[in-house]
Coordinates of C-alpha atoms in Angstrom, one line a residue:
Chain R
M5 CA 111.2 87.9 111.3
I6 CA 110.0 84.4 110.0
N7 CA 107.2 84.2 112.2
A8 CA 105.4 81.0 111.9
Y9 CA 101.1 81.2 112.0
N10 CA 99.6 80.6 115.1
G11 CA 95.9 80.8 114.2
P12 CA 92.7 78.4 113.6
L13 CA 93.8 76.5 110.7
E14 CA 91.0 73.5 110.8
K15 CA 91.1 70.6 108.6
I16 CA 88.1 69.9 106.1
D17 CA 89.2 66.6 104.1
N18 CA 92.9 65.2 102.9
Y19 CA 93.4 68.1 100.4
R20 CA 91.7 71.0 101.9
W21 CA 92.3 73.9 105.2
R22 CA 90.3 76.8 106.4
I23 CA 90.7 79.8 107.9
P24 CA 87.2 80.5 109.4
K25 CA 86.8 84.3 109.4
S26 CA 86.1 84.5 112.7
F27 CA 90.1 84.5 113.4
M28 CA 90.0 88.7 112.5
V29 CA 86.9 91.0 113.1
S30 CA 88.0 92.4 109.0
M31 CA 87.7 89.3 107.4
R32 CA 84.9 89.0 105.0
V33 CA 85.3 85.8 103.6
D34 CA 87.1 82.5 105.3
G35 CA 90.7 81.6 104.1
L36 CA 91.0 78.2 102.0
I37 CA 93.9 76.2 101.6
Y38 CA 95.0 73.4 99.0
A39 CA 97.6 71.2 100.8
N40 CA 98.0 67.4 102.0
D41 CA 99.4 66.9 105.4
K42 CA 103.3 67.3 104.7
L43 CA 102.4 70.4 102.7
I44 CA 100.7 72.1 105.3
D45 CA 103.4 71.6 108.5
S46 CA 105.7 73.3 105.8
I47 CA 103.3 76.0 104.8
R48 CA 102.5 76.8 108.6
K49 CA 106.1 78.0 109.2
D50 CA 106.0 81.3 107.8
S51 CA 103.9 83.8 107.7
A52 CA 102.0 82.9 104.1
L53 CA 98.4 81.7 106.2
Q54 CA 98.2 85.3 107.9
Q55 CA 98.7 86.7 104.5
V56 CA 95.4 84.6 103.3
A57 CA 93.6 86.1 106.4
N58 CA 94.7 89.3 105.6
V59 CA 93.2 89.2 101.2
A60 CA 90.3 87.9 102.9
T61 CA 89.7 91.8 104.2
L62 CA 89.7 93.4 100.9
P63 CA 86.5 94.8 100.0
G64 CA 84.2 92.6 97.4
I65 CA 85.9 89.5 98.0
V66 CA 83.9 86.5 96.8
K67 CA 83.5 82.8 98.1
H68 CA 87.1 82.2 100.0
S69 CA 90.7 84.1 100.4
F70 CA 92.4 80.7 98.7
A71 CA 95.8 79.5 98.8
M72 CA 97.4 76.9 96.4
P73 CA 99.6 74.0 97.9
D74 CA 102.8 75.7 96.2
I75 CA 101.7 78.8 98.6
H76 CA 104.8 80.9 100.3
W77 CA 105.3 83.8 101.9
G78 CA 105.2 87.2 99.8
Y79 CA 104.5 90.7 100.5
G80 CA 101.2 91.6 101.0
F81 CA 99.6 88.7 99.4
S82 CA 101.0 85.4 99.6
I83 CA 102.3 84.0 96.7
G84 CA 100.5 80.9 95.6
G85 CA 97.4 83.2 95.9
L86 CA 94.0 83.6 94.3
A87 CA 91.4 86.3 94.9
A88 CA 88.2 87.1 93.4
T89 CA 86.1 90.4 93.6
D90 CA 82.8 91.1 92.8
I91 CA 82.8 94.5 90.6
E92 CA 78.9 95.1 91.2
K93 CA 79.8 95.2 95.2
G94 CA 82.8 97.6 95.3
G95 CA 85.0 95.1 93.8
V96 CA 88.9 95.9 94.2
I97 CA 92.0 95.6 92.1
S98 CA 94.9 95.4 93.7
P99 CA 98.9 95.8 91.9
G100 CA 99.7 93.6 94.7
G101 CA 97.5 91.2 94.1
V102 CA 99.0 90.8 90.4
G103 CA 103.2 91.2 91.9
Y104 CA 105.6 93.1 90.5
D105 CA 106.2 90.8 87.9
I106 CA 103.0 91.5 85.9
N107 CA 102.0 88.1 83.4
C108 CA 105.1 86.1 85.2
G109 CA 104.2 83.0 83.1
V110 CA 105.8 80.0 81.1
R111 CA 105.5 78.3 78.1
L112 CA 105.9 75.0 76.7
L113 CA 107.7 74.0 73.5
K114 CA 107.1 70.2 72.1
T115 CA 109.9 68.8 69.5
D116 CA 110.3 65.4 67.4
L117 CA 113.4 65.2 69.0
F118 CA 113.7 62.5 71.7
E119 CA 116.5 61.8 74.5
K120 CA 118.4 59.8 72.4
D121 CA 118.9 62.4 69.3
I122 CA 119.9 65.0 72.0
K123 CA 122.5 63.0 74.2
L124 CA 125.7 64.4 72.3
K125 CA 124.3 67.6 71.5
L126 CA 123.2 68.9 75.4
K127 CA 125.9 70.8 76.4
E128 CA 126.2 72.5 73.1
L129 CA 122.7 73.3 73.5
V130 CA 123.0 74.8 76.8
Y131 CA 125.7 76.6 75.7
G132 CA 123.9 78.1 72.5
L133 CA 121.1 79.3 74.4
Y134 CA 123.4 80.9 77.1
Y135 CA 125.0 82.9 73.8
N136 CA 121.9 83.7 72.2
V137 CA 119.6 84.5 74.8
P138 CA 120.3 87.7 76.7
A139 CA 120.2 86.4 80.7
G140 CA 121.0 88.0 84.0
I141 CA 121.0 91.1 86.1
G142 CA 120.0 94.3 83.9
S143 CA 120.6 92.2 80.7
K144 CA 119.7 94.0 77.4
G145 CA 118.2 92.5 74.1
D146 CA 119.6 92.4 70.8
I147 CA 116.0 92.9 69.6
K148 CA 115.8 96.9 69.1
I149 CA 112.5 98.7 69.5
S150 CA 112.0 102.0 69.4
V151 CA 109.3 104.3 71.2
K152 CA 106.5 104.0 68.5
E153 CA 107.3 100.2 68.1
E154 CA 107.2 99.5 71.8
E155 CA 103.9 101.1 72.2
K156 CA 102.7 98.7 69.1
I157 CA 103.7 95.7 72.3
L158 CA 101.9 97.0 74.5
T159 CA 98.0 97.3 72.7
K160 CA 99.2 93.9 70.4
G161 CA 101.3 91.6 72.6
A162 CA 102.4 88.6 71.0
A163 CA 101.1 89.5 67.9
W164 CA 103.7 92.4 67.4
A165 CA 106.2 89.1 66.9
L166 CA 104.5 87.6 64.4
S167 CA 104.1 91.1 62.1
K168 CA 108.3 90.6 62.5
G169 CA 108.4 86.9 62.0
Y170 CA 109.2 86.0 65.2
A171 CA 106.0 83.7 65.5
T172 CA 104.0 81.2 63.9
E173 CA 99.9 81.8 63.4
S174 CA 99.9 77.9 65.4
D175 CA 101.8 79.8 68.7
I176 CA 99.5 82.8 68.6
E177 CA 96.4 80.2 68.5
H178 CA 98.1 78.2 71.7
T179 CA 98.5 81.4 74.0
E180 CA 96.5 82.3 76.5
D181 CA 94.2 84.8 75.2
R182 CA 96.2 84.6 72.2
G183 CA 98.9 86.7 73.7
V184 CA 97.4 90.0 73.8
M185 CA 94.5 91.3 76.7
E186 CA 92.0 93.8 75.3
G187 CA 91.8 97.3 76.7
A188 CA 95.7 98.3 77.4
N189 CA 95.8 102.0 78.0
P190 CA 99.6 103.1 77.1
D191 CA 98.7 106.7 78.4
A192 CA 98.3 105.1 81.3
V193 CA 102.3 103.8 81.5
S194 CA 104.9 106.1 83.0
E195 CA 107.3 107.1 81.1
R196 CA 109.9 105.4 83.7
A197 CA 108.4 102.2 82.9
Y198 CA 109.0 102.6 79.1
E199 CA 112.5 103.4 80.0
R200 CA 112.8 100.2 81.5
G201 CA 110.9 98.1 79.2
R202 CA 112.6 99.6 76.1
K203 CA 115.8 97.8 76.4
Q204 CA 114.9 94.3 77.5
S205 CA 112.9 93.2 75.0
G206 CA 113.8 89.2 74.2
T207 CA 115.8 89.0 77.6
L208 CA 115.4 86.1 80.1
G209 CA 116.1 88.6 83.4
S210 CA 117.5 87.0 86.4
G211 CA 116.2 85.2 89.6
N212 CA 114.0 82.1 89.4
H213 CA 113.6 82.7 85.6
F214 CA 114.7 79.9 83.0
I215 CA 114.6 78.3 79.4
E216 CA 114.8 74.4 80.5
I217 CA 115.4 71.6 78.2
Q218 CA 113.4 68.7 79.5
V219 CA 112.5 65.1 78.3
V220 CA 108.6 63.4 79.0
D221 CA 109.4 61.2 82.0
K222 CA 106.6 59.6 82.8
I223 CA 102.8 59.5 81.0
Y224 CA 99.8 59.3 83.1
D225 CA 97.4 60.1 80.6
E226 CA 98.1 58.4 77.0
K227 CA 94.9 60.1 74.9
A228 CA 95.6 63.6 76.6
A229 CA 99.5 63.3 75.7
G230 CA 98.4 62.1 72.6
I231 CA 96.6 65.1 71.7
F232 CA 99.9 67.0 72.6
G233 CA 101.8 64.7 70.2
L234 CA 103.9 63.9 73.5
S235 CA 105.4 60.3 74.3
K236 CA 107.9 58.9 76.3
D237 CA 111.5 60.1 76.1
Q238 CA 110.4 63.2 73.3
I239 CA 112.3 66.5 74.0
T240 CA 110.5 69.9 74.8
V241 CA 111.6 73.0 76.3
M242 CA 110.0 75.4 79.0
V243 CA 110.5 79.1 79.0
H244 CA 109.8 81.0 82.3
S245 CA 110.1 84.6 82.7
G246 CA 108.1 87.6 82.5
S247 CA 107.1 91.5 81.9
R248 CA 110.9 92.5 83.1
G249 CA 111.4 96.2 84.7
F250 CA 108.4 97.4 82.9
G251 CA 105.9 95.5 84.8
Y252 CA 107.5 95.8 87.8
Q253 CA 107.8 100.0 87.4
I254 CA 103.6 99.7 86.7
C255 CA 103.1 97.7 89.7
D256 CA 105.4 100.6 91.8
D257 CA 104.2 103.3 90.2
Y258 CA 100.0 102.1 91.2
A259 CA 101.3 100.2 94.5
K260 CA 102.7 104.0 95.5
K261 CA 99.6 106.0 94.4
M262 CA 96.7 103.7 95.7
V263 CA 98.6 104.0 99.0
H264 CA 97.1 107.6 98.9
T265 CA 93.5 106.7 97.6
L266 CA 92.7 104.3 100.6
S267 CA 91.0 106.9 102.6
K268 CA 89.1 108.2 99.5
Y269 CA 87.4 104.8 99.2
N270 CA 87.4 104.4 102.7
I271 CA 89.4 101.1 102.4
K272 CA 91.0 99.9 105.3
I273 CA 93.8 96.9 105.2
P274 CA 96.2 95.4 107.4
D275 CA 99.5 96.0 105.2
R276 CA 100.2 98.9 102.6
Q277 CA 101.6 96.2 100.0
L278 CA 97.6 94.9 99.9
A279 CA 97.1 98.9 98.7
C280 CA 93.7 98.8 96.2
V281 CA 91.1 100.5 95.0
P282 CA 87.7 99.8 93.5
L283 CA 88.0 98.5 89.9
D284 CA 84.9 100.7 88.4
S285 CA 87.3 104.1 89.8
E286 CA 89.1 106.0 87.7
E287 CA 92.4 104.8 89.6
G288 CA 90.8 101.3 88.9
K289 CA 90.5 101.8 85.3
L290 CA 94.1 103.2 84.9
Y291 CA 95.9 100.6 86.6
F292 CA 93.9 97.9 84.8
G293 CA 95.1 99.6 81.6
A294 CA 98.9 99.7 82.5
M295 CA 98.5 95.9 83.1
K296 CA 97.5 95.2 80.4
C297 CA 100.5 97.0 78.5
A298 CA 102.6 95.0 81.0
A299 CA 100.8 91.4 80.0
N300 CA 101.1 92.1 76.4
Y301 CA 104.5 92.5 76.7
A302 CA 105.4 89.7 78.7
W303 CA 103.3 87.6 76.0
N304 CA 105.6 89.1 73.4
N305 CA 108.7 88.8 75.3
R306 CA 108.2 84.9 76.0
Q307 CA 107.4 84.7 72.1
C308 CA 110.7 86.5 71.6
L309 CA 112.5 84.2 73.7
M310 CA 110.9 81.2 72.2
H311 CA 112.1 82.3 68.9
L312 CA 115.7 82.7 69.9
V313 CA 114.9 79.0 71.4
R314 CA 114.1 78.1 67.7
Q315 CA 117.1 80.1 66.5
T316 CA 119.5 77.8 68.7
F317 CA 118.2 74.4 67.8
E318 CA 118.2 75.5 64.3
K319 CA 121.9 76.3 64.2
I320 CA 123.2 73.6 66.4
F321 CA 120.6 70.8 64.3
A322 CA 121.3 72.1 61.1
K323 CA 117.6 71.7 60.5
S324 CA 114.4 74.3 59.8
S325 CA 112.3 74.4 63.1
Q326 CA 109.6 72.7 60.7
A327 CA 112.0 69.8 60.3
L328 CA 112.6 69.4 64.2
G329 CA 109.1 69.6 64.6
I330 CA 109.2 72.8 67.3
S331 CA 105.8 74.0 68.0
L332 CA 103.8 75.4 70.8
I333 CA 102.2 73.8 73.8
Y334 CA 100.7 76.3 75.5
D335 CA 101.6 79.3 77.0
L336 CA 100.1 81.2 80.3
A337 CA 100.5 83.8 83.2
H338 CA 100.7 83.0 86.2
N339 CA 100.7 86.7 87.6
I340 CA 97.9 88.5 86.7
A341 CA 94.0 89.9 87.1
K342 CA 91.3 89.5 84.8
L343 CA 88.0 89.9 83.8
E344 CA 86.3 86.7 84.1
K345 CA 82.6 85.3 84.3
H346 CA 82.2 82.8 86.8
V347 CA 78.9 81.5 88.6
V348 CA 78.7 82.7 92.2
D349 CA 75.7 81.0 94.3
G350 CA 74.2 79.8 91.1
R351 CA 74.6 83.2 89.1
E352 CA 76.8 84.1 86.8
K353 CA 78.8 87.4 87.6
V354 CA 81.7 89.3 86.3
L355 CA 84.5 88.9 88.7
C356 CA 88.0 90.4 88.8
V357 CA 90.1 87.5 89.7
H358 CA 93.5 88.0 90.7
R359 CA 96.1 85.4 90.5
K360 CA 99.5 85.6 92.4
G361 CA 101.6 83.0 91.4
A362 CA 98.6 80.5 90.0
T363 CA 97.6 79.6 86.9
R364 CA 94.6 79.5 84.9
A365 CA 93.2 76.1 85.1
F366 CA 90.0 76.2 83.0
G367 CA 87.9 72.8 82.3
P368 CA 87.0 71.2 79.1
N369 CA 84.5 73.2 76.7
H370 CA 85.6 76.5 77.9
P371 CA 85.0 78.8 74.9
E372 CA 88.7 80.6 75.8
L373 CA 90.3 77.6 75.1
P374 CA 92.1 76.7 71.4
Q375 CA 90.1 74.3 69.4
K376 CA 92.8 71.3 69.8
Y377 CA 92.0 71.7 73.5
K378 CA 88.5 71.7 73.8
D379 CA 87.8 68.4 74.5
I380 CA 90.7 68.0 77.4
G381 CA 90.4 71.1 79.0
Q382 CA 93.0 73.9 79.3
P383 CA 96.5 72.8 79.6
V384 CA 98.5 74.1 82.9
I385 CA 102.3 74.4 82.8
I386 CA 103.9 73.3 86.1
P387 CA 107.8 74.1 86.3
G388 CA 109.4 72.4 89.4
D389 CA 112.9 73.2 90.5
M390 CA 115.8 73.0 88.1
G391 CA 116.8 69.3 89.6
T392 CA 113.4 67.5 90.3
G393 CA 110.7 68.1 87.2
S394 CA 107.6 69.4 86.2
Y395 CA 104.5 68.6 85.0
L396 CA 102.2 69.2 82.2
L397 CA 98.5 69.0 83.9
L398 CA 94.8 70.2 82.5
G399 CA 92.6 72.1 83.9
T400 CA 89.2 70.7 85.5
Q401 CA 85.1 71.3 86.0
A402 CA 86.0 71.4 89.4
A403 CA 88.3 74.1 89.1
M404 CA 85.8 75.9 87.2
D405 CA 83.4 74.9 90.5
E406 CA 85.7 75.6 93.3
T407 CA 88.3 77.9 92.4
F408 CA 87.3 80.2 89.3
G409 CA 89.6 77.7 87.2
T410 CA 92.3 77.7 88.7
T411 CA 95.4 75.7 90.3
C412 CA 99.0 76.0 91.4
H413 CA 101.7 77.4 89.2
G414 CA 105.2 75.4 90.9
A415 CA 106.9 73.9 93.7
G416 CA 106.8 77.2 96.0
R417 CA 110.3 77.9 97.6
C418 CA 110.3 76.7 101.1
L419 CA 114.1 78.2 102.1
S420 CA 114.8 81.7 101.9
R421 CA 117.6 82.6 99.5
K422 CA 120.2 83.7 102.4
A423 CA 119.4 80.0 103.9
A424 CA 119.8 78.6 100.7
S425 CA 123.0 79.9 100.1
H426 CA 124.6 79.2 103.6
N427 CA 123.4 75.4 102.6
Y428 CA 124.8 75.0 99.1
T429 CA 127.4 76.2 97.0
V430 CA 128.1 76.5 93.6
A431 CA 130.1 73.8 93.2
Q432 CA 127.9 71.2 95.2
V433 CA 124.6 72.0 93.2
K434 CA 126.8 71.7 89.9
K435 CA 128.1 68.4 91.4
E436 CA 124.3 66.8 92.4
L437 CA 123.3 68.4 88.8
E438 CA 126.0 66.9 86.6
K439 CA 125.5 63.5 88.7
K440 CA 121.4 63.6 87.4
G441 CA 123.0 64.5 84.0
I442 CA 121.7 67.8 84.0
A443 CA 123.8 70.9 82.1
I444 CA 123.7 74.4 84.0
M445 CA 124.7 78.1 82.5
A446 CA 123.8 80.3 84.7
A447 CA 124.2 84.2 84.3
G448 CA 123.9 85.4 87.8
K449 CA 126.8 85.0 90.4
N450 CA 124.3 83.5 93.3
T451 CA 121.5 82.4 91.0
I452 CA 122.9 78.5 91.4
T453 CA 122.9 78.2 95.0
E454 CA 119.9 80.5 96.0
E455 CA 117.9 78.4 93.7
A456 CA 119.0 75.2 94.5
P457 CA 116.8 72.4 94.4
G458 CA 116.8 72.3 98.0
A459 CA 115.3 75.6 98.2
Y460 CA 111.7 74.4 97.0
K461 CA 109.0 72.6 97.9
D462 CA 109.0 69.1 96.2
I463 CA 107.0 69.5 92.8
D464 CA 105.7 66.1 93.1
D465 CA 103.9 66.7 96.5
V466 CA 102.5 70.1 95.1
V467 CA 100.9 68.3 92.1
D468 CA 99.6 65.5 94.0
A469 CA 97.7 68.1 96.1
V470 CA 96.0 69.7 93.2
D471 CA 95.2 66.1 91.9
G472 CA 93.8 64.9 94.8
A473 CA 91.8 67.8 95.3
G474 CA 90.6 67.2 91.8
I475 CA 91.1 71.1 90.8
S476 CA 93.6 69.7 87.8
R477 CA 94.8 66.8 86.7
R478 CA 98.0 65.3 85.4
V479 CA 99.1 64.6 81.8
C480 CA 103.0 64.0 82.3
R481 CA 106.0 64.5 83.9
F482 CA 109.3 65.9 82.7
R483 CA 113.0 65.2 83.5
P484 CA 115.3 68.6 83.2
L485 CA 118.0 67.9 81.4
G486 CA 119.6 71.6 80.5
V487 CA 119.2 74.2 82.1
L488 CA 119.8 78.3 81.5
K489 CA 119.4 80.6 84.8
G490 CA 119.2 83.8 84.3
Chain J
M26 CA 128.4 95.0 108.0
S27 CA 127.1 95.8 111.6
F28 CA 124.5 98.6 110.6
Y29 CA 122.5 95.6 108.8
Q30 CA 121.6 92.4 108.9
L31 CA 120.2 89.7 106.4
L32 CA 116.4 88.7 107.0
E33 CA 114.9 85.3 106.3
H34 CA 112.4 85.4 103.6
T35 CA 111.1 83.4 101.6
A36 CA 110.5 84.7 98.5
D37 CA 112.5 87.7 98.1
L38 CA 115.7 89.6 100.0
G39 CA 115.0 91.5 103.2
I40 CA 117.1 93.3 105.6
R41 CA 117.2 94.9 109.3
V42 CA 118.6 98.3 109.0
W43 CA 119.5 100.2 111.8
G44 CA 121.1 104.0 112.4
R45 CA 121.7 106.6 115.0
D46 CA 118.9 108.8 113.5
L47 CA 116.6 109.6 110.7
K48 CA 119.4 110.4 108.5
A49 CA 122.0 107.5 109.7
L50 CA 118.9 105.2 108.8
F51 CA 118.4 106.4 105.4
I52 CA 122.3 106.5 104.3
N53 CA 122.9 103.4 105.9
S54 CA 119.4 101.7 103.7
A55 CA 120.8 102.8 100.8
S56 CA 124.4 101.4 101.7
A57 CA 122.7 98.2 102.3
M58 CA 121.1 98.2 99.4
Y59 CA 123.8 98.9 97.0
D60 CA 126.1 96.1 99.3
L61 CA 123.0 93.2 98.5
I62 CA 123.8 94.6 94.7
V63 CA 127.4 94.9 93.9
D64 CA 130.6 94.8 95.8
A65 CA 130.7 98.6 97.3
K66 CA 134.6 98.5 97.5
T67 CA 134.3 98.5 94.2
V68 CA 132.7 101.3 93.0
R69 CA 134.2 104.6 92.8
P70 CA 132.7 108.0 93.3
V71 CA 133.4 109.4 90.0
K72 CA 130.1 111.6 89.5
H73 CA 127.6 113.0 91.6
I74 CA 123.5 113.3 91.4
K75 CA 121.3 115.5 93.0
I76 CA 118.6 112.8 94.0
N77 CA 115.2 114.5 96.1
A78 CA 112.1 112.4 97.3
K79 CA 108.8 113.0 98.9
A80 CA 106.4 111.4 100.5
Q81 CA 103.2 111.6 103.4
D82 CA 105.3 109.8 106.3
R83 CA 109.0 108.9 106.4
D84 CA 108.6 104.8 106.0
E85 CA 107.0 106.0 102.2
L86 CA 109.4 108.6 102.1
L87 CA 112.8 105.5 102.4
K88 CA 110.7 103.6 100.1
N89 CA 110.7 106.7 97.9
W90 CA 113.9 107.4 98.1
L91 CA 115.7 104.0 97.7
S92 CA 113.5 103.7 94.6
E93 CA 114.8 106.6 93.3
L94 CA 118.3 105.2 93.7
L95 CA 117.4 102.0 91.8
Y96 CA 116.0 103.6 89.2
Y97 CA 119.8 104.8 88.0
F98 CA 120.6 101.0 88.7
H99 CA 117.7 100.5 86.2
V100 CA 117.9 102.6 83.5
K101 CA 121.3 104.7 83.5
D102 CA 123.2 101.6 84.7
T103 CA 124.9 103.8 87.4
I104 CA 125.2 102.3 91.1
F105 CA 126.1 104.2 94.0
C106 CA 128.3 104.3 97.1
R107 CA 128.3 107.6 98.9
F108 CA 125.4 109.2 99.8
D109 CA 125.1 112.6 101.6
I110 CA 121.4 114.0 103.0
V111 CA 121.5 118.0 102.2
R112 CA 118.0 117.7 103.8
L113 CA 115.4 115.6 105.7
D114 CA 112.1 115.9 106.8
E115 CA 109.7 113.2 107.7
K116 CA 107.9 114.1 104.0
N117 CA 110.8 115.5 101.9
V118 CA 114.6 114.4 101.3
V119 CA 117.1 116.2 99.2
S120 CA 120.8 114.1 98.9
I121 CA 123.5 114.1 96.9
V122 CA 124.9 110.9 95.7
M123 CA 128.2 109.5 94.1
G124 CA 128.7 106.7 92.3
E125 CA 129.6 105.5 88.8
K126 CA 128.1 103.7 85.5
I127 CA 128.4 100.0 86.1
D128 CA 131.0 98.2 84.3
K129 CA 131.0 94.8 83.6
D130 CA 134.9 94.1 84.0
R131 CA 135.1 95.7 87.4
H132 CA 131.8 95.8 89.0
S133 CA 130.4 92.2 89.6
L134 CA 126.7 92.3 90.2
Q135 CA 125.6 89.8 92.7
H136 CA 121.8 90.8 92.6
E137 CA 119.1 92.2 90.9
I138 CA 117.1 94.6 93.3
K139 CA 113.9 95.0 91.2
A140 CA 111.4 97.0 93.8
V141 CA 111.7 97.9 97.2
T142 CA 108.3 97.1 98.5
F143 CA 106.1 98.2 101.7
H144 CA 105.7 95.1 103.4
A145 CA 108.0 95.4 106.1
L146 CA 108.7 99.0 106.4
N147 CA 107.9 100.2 110.1
I148 CA 110.4 103.1 111.1
H149 CA 110.8 102.7 115.1
K150 CA 113.3 103.2 118.2
T151 CA 114.4 100.3 119.6
D152 CA 118.1 100.8 121.9
N153 CA 118.2 104.4 121.6
R154 CA 118.3 103.7 117.7
L155 CA 115.9 104.1 114.5
S156 CA 115.4 100.7 112.4
T157 CA 113.5 99.0 110.0
D158 CA 113.0 95.9 108.2
I159 CA 112.7 96.2 104.5
I160 CA 111.7 93.4 101.8
F161 CA 113.3 94.3 98.5
D162 CA 111.6 92.7 95.3
I163 CA 114.8 90.3 93.3

C-alpha cells in the first residue's frame, strides 16, 4: 500500500527540492519541497511527493505546489501542503485542499508561573484538565447551545465566547483574523453539519488533539521573547483542536458535490479527493461560505477550551486568571483556505491560498498583524510530539516573497498508526514519558500508542529546515510537562 | 478477521477489504469499519434501521453508504453489528442494519472514524473476489 516515490526530485540547495513539471504532462507548475537531507529521505518513503505533483495539476495554481518539511501522506492533498490559485485565471477552491478538520489549529497561552511554581501541582493540573475538558471519542460539551446560538457562533466566531464571558478583548486581538472570517454563510451548511456541531462546542476531540502544559526550555531570540513576555523556565499552555464533527461534515458534503461538478467545469484530476470548482462559481462560493462557518466554529471552540484551561488553573492555584498572568500569545489555523493579496511576478493578485497542514507566517509590518507584533512578524506556533518539544517561531519577509507567507505546522507523522501500535505499548510510552518528568492523561484507549513520540518526525529537524530556508525564524523552544490527549 | 486487513497509512487508518460479490464487499466493509470503532462482539442487534444510499458509481456508492452508517455513530450515538442488504445495484443500495445505542460501560470505543475518503477507493476483481482499499479519516 505504501508506495515510495520514484519520480524526479532535484536538489536546489540545502533546504529546497524541486519536482519539475515535466514529470507529468498535466502538471501546471513545479513542486517545491522544503526539507533538509535527513527529512527528505523519510519524505520519499511514502506517496506524499506524488501528491505534491498531483496538486500541481489544479486549474489556476500559481508559482508552485509547495510542501513543508513536515509533509506526509494524506488523501488527495498531502498534509503539509500549500497551493494558491489565481481567481482571475479560473483558480479553484478544493475542500480536500483544506482538509476535513477545517481550521484545525493551535493556540499558545502564557502564564506568569515558572517551573518551580507548578512542580508539586503538575499531576493535579493534568487531572484537573482531564475532568474539566470534555475529550475523547464523541465527547460532548458542557457548553450547551441552541440552534440560534449555533448560528451566531458560525457568523461571529470567537466573539461569541467574548459575549458569554469566555474570552477577553485581548484574546480576540491575538487570534488570527480576530477569530472570525467575514462572509460566513450559515445557509450553505447542511442540517447534518448543524447536528454534529451542536453537541461538540467546548470539546477537545480525539486523535492528535491535545492540551499541553509546557515550559520555556531554550530561547533563541531574547528580544522577540521579551515582546511575548516569555523567559526561560516560564510555563505556557498549548491547545490543539479544530472544528470537530462540524467541519468534517462540511468537507464531506462539498467534496461529494464537487466530484459531480468536475465535468461541468471541465476539470480533470488524478484523485477524486482533489475535487474542486472555480472559486468564482456558485458551488465555489457556497463551499467557501460554509468553510468560513467551520473556521469560525473552530476559533470559538479553541477560545472555549482556553476558558476551561483558565478555570482549571484558577481552581488549583486558588487565584484569578489575571493574577496568574494567563493571556493569549496567539491562535492560528493550519487547515484553511483564504483570499489573500500576494505579489506574483511583480503584480499584486488576489489568490485563494490553501494551507493544509501549513501555517500562515506573515512577515513584519503586515497589516493583518496585531499592533504588538507589527515589528517582529506573526507568531507561528509549531507543536511537536508529546515527548519532545514545541516551538514558537516568527513569520518573515522571505516567507512573504516565497511561500505566500507560509511555513510548517508540526512534526508530521513518520509512522502509521498501525505501525505505532505495533511498536509500542501503553505502559512503555507512559514509562518513557515519566522518565522525562511528563505527566499524561488520555481519554482514548489507543491514543497513547498511536501518538507515541516515535511515530513523529523529529521536530528539531523540521524547524531547522524552515529556519534554514528563512521562511520563519526561531524564538523559543518548549518542553512538555503535562499532556491531556483526546 | 480475514475479510479485511489494516494498511499502512501515515496519517489515517486504511483497510483492504474483500468480498465474493458486491453485496459481500459492502457488508464486509461495514463490518471492518465497526471493528475499528468498537469491539464488535459487544454490540447487540437490539434495534433495526433502514439505511439507503445513492451514487453515480459503485465506488462512490460504497463511500456514501458507509458515510450514512457513520452518521448514526456521530449524531445518534448508535453503532451497528449486522448488515442486511435488501437491494443493491451500481447506483443504489437499500439496507436494514441492526445495532444499539453506545453504552460506555459495555462498549470500549477504539477509534473515532470521522469520515470515509475517496482517496484509495477502487472496487476491482482479484482472485475471483472483489476488493478495495478504504482510507478513513480519524
